[in-house]
Tab-separated table of C-alpha atoms in Angstrom:
chain	number	residue	atom	x	y	z
A	1	GLY	CA	99.287	100.301	149.971
A	2	THR	CA	99.759	96.621	147.880
A	3	TYR	CA	97.316	94.329	146.966
A	4	THR	CA	97.460	91.247	144.833
A	5	ASN	CA	93.658	89.939	143.169
A	6	ASN	CA	93.227	86.877	142.332
A	7	THR	CA	90.202	86.444	140.516
A	8	THR	CA	88.141	88.307	138.266
A	9	LEU	CA	87.557	91.822	139.300
A	10	ASN	CA	85.543	94.553	137.663
A	11	VAL	CA	87.472	97.809	136.899
A	12	THR	CA	84.732	100.317	136.083
A	13	SER	CA	86.175	104.302	137.197
A	14	ASP	CA	89.706	104.876	137.656
A	15	LEU	CA	92.325	102.797	138.658
A	16	SER	CA	94.270	105.556	141.161
A	17	GLY	CA	96.586	105.603	144.043
A	18	ALA	CA	99.724	105.236	144.226
A	19	GLY	CA	99.690	102.091	146.425
A	20	GLU	CA	100.792	98.691	143.870
A	21	PHE	CA	98.200	96.332	142.424
A	22	ILE	CA	99.739	92.574	141.900
A	23	ASN	CA	96.697	90.522	139.254
A	24	GLY	CA	97.856	87.154	140.710
A	25	SER	CA	98.013	83.616	138.522
A	26	ALA	CA	94.293	83.370	138.467
A	27	GLY	CA	93.532	86.978	138.398
A	28	ILE	CA	91.655	88.762	135.156
A	29	LEU	CA	91.512	92.510	135.930
A	30	ASN	CA	88.928	94.245	133.925
A	31	LEU	CA	89.549	98.000	133.348
A	32	SER	CA	87.182	99.750	132.127
A	33	ASN	CA	87.739	103.692	132.207
A	34	PHE	CA	90.978	105.394	133.124
A	35	VAL	CA	94.585	103.261	134.545
A	36	THR	CA	96.021	106.394	136.559
A	37	ILE	CA	98.022	103.859	139.613
A	38	ALA	CA	101.625	103.786	140.108
A	39	THR	CA	102.265	100.924	140.290
A	40	LEU	CA	100.322	97.715	138.759
A	41	THR	CA	101.931	94.742	137.890
A	42	ALA	CA	100.590	92.437	135.800
A	43	ASN	CA	104.404	89.895	134.029
A	44	THR	CA	102.897	87.119	137.426
A	45	SER	CA	102.127	83.690	134.666
A	46	GLY	CA	98.455	82.964	133.578
A	47	ASN	CA	97.065	86.544	134.748
A	48	THR	CA	95.266	88.479	131.986
A	49	VAL	CA	94.955	91.794	132.145
A	50	ASN	CA	91.342	92.832	129.879
A	51	TYR	CA	90.811	97.287	129.152
A	52	ASN	CA	88.081	96.502	128.035
A	53	GLY	CA	86.511	100.424	128.200
A	54	SER	CA	84.309	102.097	125.315
A	55	ILE	CA	86.566	105.040	125.134
A	56	GLN	CA	90.213	105.539	124.447
A	57	GLN	CA	91.819	103.600	126.468
A	58	ASP	CA	96.396	104.552	127.528
A	59	VAL	CA	97.211	101.146	127.973
A	60	LEU	CA	99.712	101.110	130.985
A	61	THR	CA	103.793	100.283	129.606
A	62	ILE	CA	104.330	96.996	131.861
A	63	GLU	CA	105.034	94.273	131.609
A	64	TYR	CA	102.088	91.545	130.595
A	65	ASP	CA	101.660	88.033	130.647
A	66	ASN	CA	98.020	88.141	129.131
A	67	LEU	CA	96.147	91.125	128.165
A	68	THR	CA	93.263	91.431	126.190
A	69	LEU	CA	91.971	94.428	124.180
A	70	SER	CA	87.467	94.612	123.640
A	71	GLY	CA	85.317	97.334	124.437
A	72	ASN	CA	84.933	99.814	121.898
A	73	GLY	CA	87.537	102.291	122.195
A	74	GLU	CA	91.034	102.310	120.163
A	75	LYS	CA	93.246	101.102	122.689
A	76	THR	CA	96.543	103.315	122.756
A	77	PHE	CA	100.302	101.819	123.272
A	78	LEU	CA	102.420	104.594	124.702
A	79	ALA	CA	105.840	102.388	124.639
A	80	ALA	CA	106.887	99.376	122.871
A	81	LEU	CA	104.698	95.521	125.107
A	82	THR	CA	106.589	93.099	126.463
A	83	ILE	CA	103.649	89.977	126.278
A	84	ASN	CA	105.123	86.693	127.619
A	85	GLY	CA	101.653	85.612	126.957
A	86	ASP	CA	98.091	86.408	124.725
A	87	LEU	CA	98.023	89.539	122.923
A	88	ASN	CA	93.994	88.514	122.870
A	89	ILE	CA	91.476	91.862	120.279
A	90	VAL	CA	88.585	91.518	119.943
A	91	SER	CA	86.586	93.128	116.309
A	92	SER	CA	85.095	95.442	118.051
A	93	SER	CA	87.998	97.043	119.913
A	94	LYS	CA	91.233	98.754	117.783
A	95	ALA	CA	95.152	98.669	118.665
A	96	ASP	CA	96.502	101.560	118.077
A	97	LEU	CA	100.723	100.429	117.664
A	98	GLY	CA	101.910	104.208	118.187
A	99	ALA	CA	104.888	103.688	116.395
A	100	PHE	CA	106.893	101.493	118.948
A	101	SER	CA	107.855	97.626	118.020
A	102	SER	CA	106.445	95.177	119.992
A	103	SER	CA	105.763	91.863	120.864
A	104	ALA	CA	103.555	89.332	122.321
A	105	GLY	CA	103.640	85.219	122.503
A	106	SER	CA	101.101	84.442	120.250
A	107	LEU	CA	97.419	87.234	119.020
A	108	LEU	CA	94.681	85.998	119.530
A	109	PHE	CA	91.710	87.820	116.995
A	110	GLY	CA	88.486	87.984	118.950
A	111	GLY	CA	90.209	85.205	119.524
A	112	VAL	CA	90.999	83.130	117.308
A	113	ALA	CA	95.231	82.057	117.608
A	114	GLN	CA	97.013	84.097	114.488
A	115	SER	CA	100.107	83.216	112.502
A	116	SER	CA	103.411	83.926	113.579
A	117	GLY	CA	105.864	87.601	112.264
A	118	THR	CA	105.145	91.339	112.417
A	119	TRP	CA	101.312	92.417	112.737
A	120	GLY	CA	99.961	95.487	112.444
A	121	SER	CA	97.289	98.063	109.825
A	122	THR	CA	97.788	98.731	106.124
A	123	GLY	CA	100.034	102.101	107.327
A	124	SER	CA	102.801	100.320	108.864
A	125	ALA	CA	105.785	97.369	107.436
A	126	ALA	CA	104.347	94.530	108.880
A	127	SER	CA	104.541	91.243	107.012
A	128	ASN	CA	100.356	91.025	108.697
A	129	GLN	CA	98.250	94.086	108.007
A	130	ASN	CA	94.748	94.571	109.776
A	131	ASP	CA	92.904	97.643	109.571
A	132	THR	CA	90.329	95.743	110.654
A	133	TYR	CA	92.087	94.883	114.370
A	134	PHE	CA	95.304	97.183	113.750
A	135	LEU	CA	94.317	101.194	114.135
A	136	ASN	CA	95.061	101.712	109.890
A	137	THR	CA	97.309	105.135	110.980
A	138	SER	CA	99.483	104.171	113.413
A	139	THR	CA	102.912	102.542	112.082
A	140	GLY	CA	103.586	100.399	115.310
A	141	ILE	CA	104.419	96.235	114.526
A	142	VAL	CA	103.621	93.728	117.428
A	143	THR	CA	106.327	91.055	116.885
A	144	ILE	CA	104.920	87.223	117.222
A	145	ALA	CA	106.808	84.671	117.735
A	146	ALA	CA	107.424	81.354	117.157
A	147	ALA	CA	107.561	78.535	119.143
A	148	THR	CA	110.665	75.854	117.915
A	149	ASN	CA	108.133	72.459	117.345
A	150	THR	CA	111.151	69.229	116.450
A	151	TRP	CA	110.785	66.810	115.131
A	152	ASP	CA	112.030	63.114	116.906
A	153	GLY	CA	110.576	60.510	114.594
A	154	SER	CA	109.504	58.572	118.077
A	155	THR	CA	105.990	56.790	116.356
A	156	SER	CA	106.089	56.656	113.165
A	157	ALA	CA	107.114	59.015	109.321
A	158	SER	CA	103.942	60.846	110.246
A	159	TRP	CA	103.599	64.506	109.510
A	160	ASN	CA	100.550	64.551	110.774
A	161	THR	CA	101.032	62.884	113.600
A	162	ALA	CA	101.576	65.159	116.695
A	163	SER	CA	103.598	62.326	119.046
A	164	ASN	CA	106.744	63.065	116.411
A	165	TRP	CA	106.514	66.326	117.653
A	166	SER	CA	108.173	67.697	121.078
A	167	LEU	CA	105.181	69.872	121.594
A	168	ASN	CA	103.320	67.050	120.660
A	169	LEU	CA	101.372	69.309	118.297
A	170	VAL	CA	100.664	69.217	114.047
A	171	PRO	CA	102.750	72.192	113.473
A	172	THR	CA	100.779	74.795	112.827
A	173	THR	CA	102.191	78.658	111.582
A	174	SER	CA	102.662	78.905	115.034
A	175	HIS	CA	105.090	76.788	115.007
A	176	SER	CA	109.195	77.438	113.906
A	177	VAL	CA	110.018	73.628	112.922
A	178	VAL	CA	113.366	71.811	112.894
A	179	ILE	CA	113.776	68.789	112.033
A	180	ASN	CA	117.406	66.820	112.724
A	181	SER	CA	118.975	63.929	110.779
A	182	GLY	CA	118.575	60.397	112.326
A	183	GLY	CA	115.754	58.136	113.400
A	184	ASN	CA	112.312	57.942	111.182
A	185	GLN	CA	112.266	60.456	108.148
A	186	PRO	CA	108.970	62.997	107.380
A	187	SER	CA	107.337	62.351	104.823
A	188	ILE	CA	104.682	65.370	105.295
A	189	ASP	CA	100.861	63.303	105.016
A	190	VAL	CA	98.623	66.140	105.408
A	191	ASN	CA	98.672	69.256	103.827
A	192	ALA	CA	100.915	70.804	105.418
A	193	THR	CA	101.730	74.435	107.154
A	194	CYS	CA	104.615	75.871	109.295
A	195	TYR	CA	106.436	79.309	110.882
A	196	ASN	CA	110.528	78.667	109.821
A	197	LEU	CA	111.056	75.570	108.145
A	198	THR	CA	115.230	74.448	109.626
A	199	LEU	CA	116.157	71.708	107.351
A	200	ASN	CA	119.332	70.634	109.130
A	201	SER	CA	122.071	68.319	107.553
A	202	GLY	CA	121.898	64.623	106.958
A	203	ALA	CA	117.547	64.713	107.495
A	204	THR	CA	115.176	64.171	104.847
A	205	LEU	CA	112.200	65.695	104.007
A	206	THR	CA	109.364	64.046	101.274
A	207	PHE	CA	105.767	64.194	100.648
A	208	GLY	CA	103.750	61.289	100.878
A	209	GLY	CA	101.540	62.501	98.352
A	210	ALA	CA	99.276	65.599	96.398
A	211	PHE	CA	99.738	67.438	99.363
A	212	THR	CA	100.065	71.347	99.628
A	213	LEU	CA	103.125	72.823	101.503
A	214	ASP	CA	102.949	77.034	102.821
A	215	VAL	CA	105.877	77.711	105.332
A	216	THR	CA	105.005	81.208	105.680
A	217	GLY	CA	108.010	82.340	107.782
A	218	VAL	CA	111.903	81.331	106.029
A	219	THR	CA	113.245	77.504	104.919
A	220	SER	CA	116.531	76.994	105.078
A	221	VAL	CA	117.638	73.841	103.515
A	222	SER	CA	121.411	72.186	105.088
A	223	GLY	CA	119.878	68.631	104.388
A	224	THR	CA	117.658	66.947	101.728
A	225	PHE	CA	114.005	68.127	100.416
A	226	THR	CA	112.291	66.282	97.942
A	227	LEU	CA	109.455	68.357	96.868
A	228	ALA	CA	107.588	65.773	95.100
A	229	ASN	CA	103.557	65.477	93.598
A	230	THR	CA	101.040	68.016	92.727
A	231	GLY	CA	100.294	70.405	95.645
A	232	ALA	CA	101.457	74.274	95.727
A	233	LYS	CA	104.815	74.515	97.475
A	234	THR	CA	103.764	78.332	98.906
A	235	PHE	CA	107.185	80.243	100.849
A	236	ALA	CA	105.912	83.698	101.845
A	237	GLY	CA	110.051	84.059	103.431
A	238	ASN	CA	113.808	83.654	102.677
A	239	VAL	CA	114.582	80.544	101.113
A	240	THR	CA	118.104	79.093	101.412
A	241	ILE	CA	119.551	75.914	100.206
A	242	ASN	CA	122.969	75.498	102.546
A	243	SER	CA	126.311	73.646	100.906
A	244	GLY	CA	125.123	70.278	101.146
A	245	GLY	CA	122.310	71.253	100.877
A	246	VAL	CA	119.604	68.895	98.266
A	247	TRP	CA	116.947	70.759	96.659
A	248	ASN	CA	114.941	68.088	94.242
A	249	GLU	CA	111.573	68.578	93.018
A	250	THR	CA	109.899	65.112	91.401
A	251	ALA	CA	106.418	66.325	89.717
A	252	ASN	CA	105.042	68.826	88.822
A	253	ALA	CA	103.610	71.775	91.110
A	254	THR	CA	103.558	75.031	91.126
A	255	PHE	CA	105.885	76.439	93.610
A	256	ASP	CA	104.731	80.186	95.030
A	257	PHE	CA	108.918	82.872	96.171
A	258	SER	CA	107.739	85.595	97.959
A	259	GLY	CA	110.865	87.082	99.244
A	260	ASN	CA	114.771	86.268	98.181
A	261	LEU	CA	115.540	82.636	96.662
A	262	THR	CA	119.560	81.759	97.568
A	263	PHE	CA	121.666	78.097	96.538
A	264	ASN	CA	124.695	77.345	97.810
A	265	GLY	CA	124.172	73.333	98.033
A	266	THR	CA	124.845	70.678	95.741
A	267	THR	CA	121.948	70.371	94.102
A	268	PHE	CA	118.716	72.719	92.975
A	269	THR	CA	116.684	70.299	89.849
A	270	ALA	CA	113.230	71.902	89.646
A	271	ASN	CA	110.207	70.654	87.947
A	272	ASP	CA	108.526	72.008	85.012
A	273	GLY	CA	105.351	73.615	86.917
A	274	ILE	CA	105.166	76.903	87.430
A	275	HIS	CA	107.519	78.975	89.549
A	276	THR	CA	106.988	81.955	91.027
A	277	PHE	CA	108.209	84.715	92.372
A	278	SER	CA	106.589	87.755	94.411
A	279	GLY	CA	108.426	89.594	96.599
A	280	LEU	CA	108.886	93.304	95.898
A	281	SER	CA	113.412	94.290	96.046
A	282	LYS	CA	114.491	91.137	96.549
A	283	THR	CA	116.952	88.839	94.988
A	284	ILE	CA	118.134	85.568	93.373
A	285	SER	CA	121.707	84.496	94.188
A	286	GLY	CA	123.647	82.121	96.133
A	287	THR	CA	127.398	80.214	94.759
A	288	ASN	CA	126.119	77.170	92.587
A	289	THR	CA	123.614	77.575	89.099
A	290	ILE	CA	120.098	77.710	89.580
A	291	SER	CA	118.071	76.062	87.276
A	292	ILE	CA	114.307	76.993	86.240
A	293	ALA	CA	112.043	75.404	83.513
A	294	ASN	CA	110.059	78.465	83.594
A	295	LEU	CA	110.130	80.782	86.010
A	296	ALA	CA	107.572	83.692	86.139
A	297	ILE	CA	107.804	87.405	87.899
A	298	THR	CA	105.140	89.427	89.462
A	299	GLY	CA	108.028	91.542	91.498
A	300	THR	CA	110.631	92.593	91.650
A	301	TYR	CA	113.969	90.695	91.302
A	302	THR	CA	118.179	90.547	91.002
A	303	ASN	CA	119.508	88.534	89.521
A	304	ILE	CA	123.219	87.925	91.528
A	305	ASN	CA	124.200	84.495	90.390
A	306	THR	CA	123.437	82.445	86.890
A	307	LEU	CA	120.522	81.303	86.694
A	308	THR	CA	119.191	79.017	83.090
A	309	ILE	CA	115.422	79.285	82.342
A	310	PRO	CA	115.703	76.857	79.496
A	311	THR	CA	111.486	77.572	78.729
A	312	SER	CA	110.031	80.638	79.365
A	313	LEU	CA	110.230	84.345	81.263
A	314	THR	CA	106.538	86.117	82.172
A	315	GLY	CA	105.216	87.730	83.749
A	316	ALA	CA	104.230	91.797	84.762
A	317	GLY	CA	106.726	92.640	87.232
A	318	THR	CA	110.114	92.904	86.948
A	319	LEU	CA	113.422	91.074	86.338
A	320	VAL	CA	117.234	92.917	87.051
A	321	ASN	CA	120.273	90.981	85.934
A	322	SER	CA	122.628	92.636	88.039
A	323	SER	CA	126.500	93.269	87.001
A	324	SER	CA	127.520	89.837	88.247
A	325	GLY	CA	125.161	87.850	86.928
A	326	VAL	CA	124.279	85.684	83.971
A	327	LEU	CA	121.154	85.193	82.715
A	328	ASN	CA	120.868	81.909	80.276
A	329	LEU	CA	117.213	81.750	78.185
A	330	GLY	CA	116.984	79.250	76.141
A	331	GLY	CA	113.092	79.291	75.374
A	332	SER	CA	110.447	82.052	75.422
A	333	VAL	CA	110.864	85.390	77.147
A	334	SER	CA	107.907	87.790	77.086
A	335	ILE	CA	107.912	89.540	81.029
A	336	THR	CA	107.018	92.654	80.855
A	337	THR	CA	109.867	94.391	81.724
A	338	LEU	CA	113.690	92.638	82.284
A	339	THR	CA	116.768	95.969	82.591
A	340	ALA	CA	120.570	94.220	81.048
A	341	THR	CA	121.939	97.494	81.661
A	342	ALA	CA	124.375	96.883	84.257
A	343	SER	CA	128.240	96.907	83.454
A	344	GLY	CA	129.493	93.501	82.505
A	345	ASN	CA	125.904	91.123	83.283
A	346	THR	CA	125.382	88.958	80.171
A	347	VAL	CA	122.401	87.486	78.231
A	348	ASN	CA	122.571	84.626	77.384
A	349	TYR	CA	120.226	83.772	74.218
A	350	THR	CA	120.622	79.827	74.200
A	351	GLY	CA	118.019	78.600	71.992
A	352	ASN	CA	116.810	76.728	69.068
């Protein structure tokens, strides 16, 4: 037959049969053994299915609202899963993601929220790798969506005031931040973090003190981004300054880039702090010249732009000057590997 659960139901043996079991909005379904029922419906908003057996369990290939993996055994994905709400993994259990690309609204480790992005084991290509909660032989990933949190400035210019944001929350790594023009424009007055950062045309973003900024996703600048004061700035994803965009560093701070840097904007002003590029197989590109006084390459980057380095080029990584690359070096060069053999490229030593 067909049954709906709206309470906490512990199934300590198999869940089987030719019928349909629906986990209602208030339902918590704890499954301790094998699941072979013909139809399990678990996508009703608010419900939770918990695979909590002390054995290896196959996770039924259905759409879930909230999915918890606990107990002591491995929990094996047999195909790509869609989890609309929380994926909560308890440390006594490991998620075997197989070779599949699944998605979830949010990821929790033992009830503690994790950042947006791709997750998996060290055997995967995920940006965030963890072998405590994911089986290290699996190559699959789970993508955690970021909620869009749009600045409205309805209260003040304070980044750290929840009522200035559309979600009524100060941004975290689970939020993609969007800043539009008009009204109070934000000033970062706290050590700030977010997933993606989008600064649209006409918008401005400034710093109100020596605070840090950590962007774990991509950064897109079409407005004016004034990076003041000495707090460290970290950009884990690609950074693009679009047409009309302004990137203005007004104090000596350290900058860390792990993705591509593309400058198609109006102004790129870098301070004298160390700018470290740590990504692998990344590029420095754009339609306009980039000038960075002190640049350290610890990863592998290809320059396909005009790149000017007035003071120092350092680092244990590799910088490749492409066939269209123009590299102007005004100071010391101690980088481990500089490759400038591509036909058509130019390296210009401009120092006195």
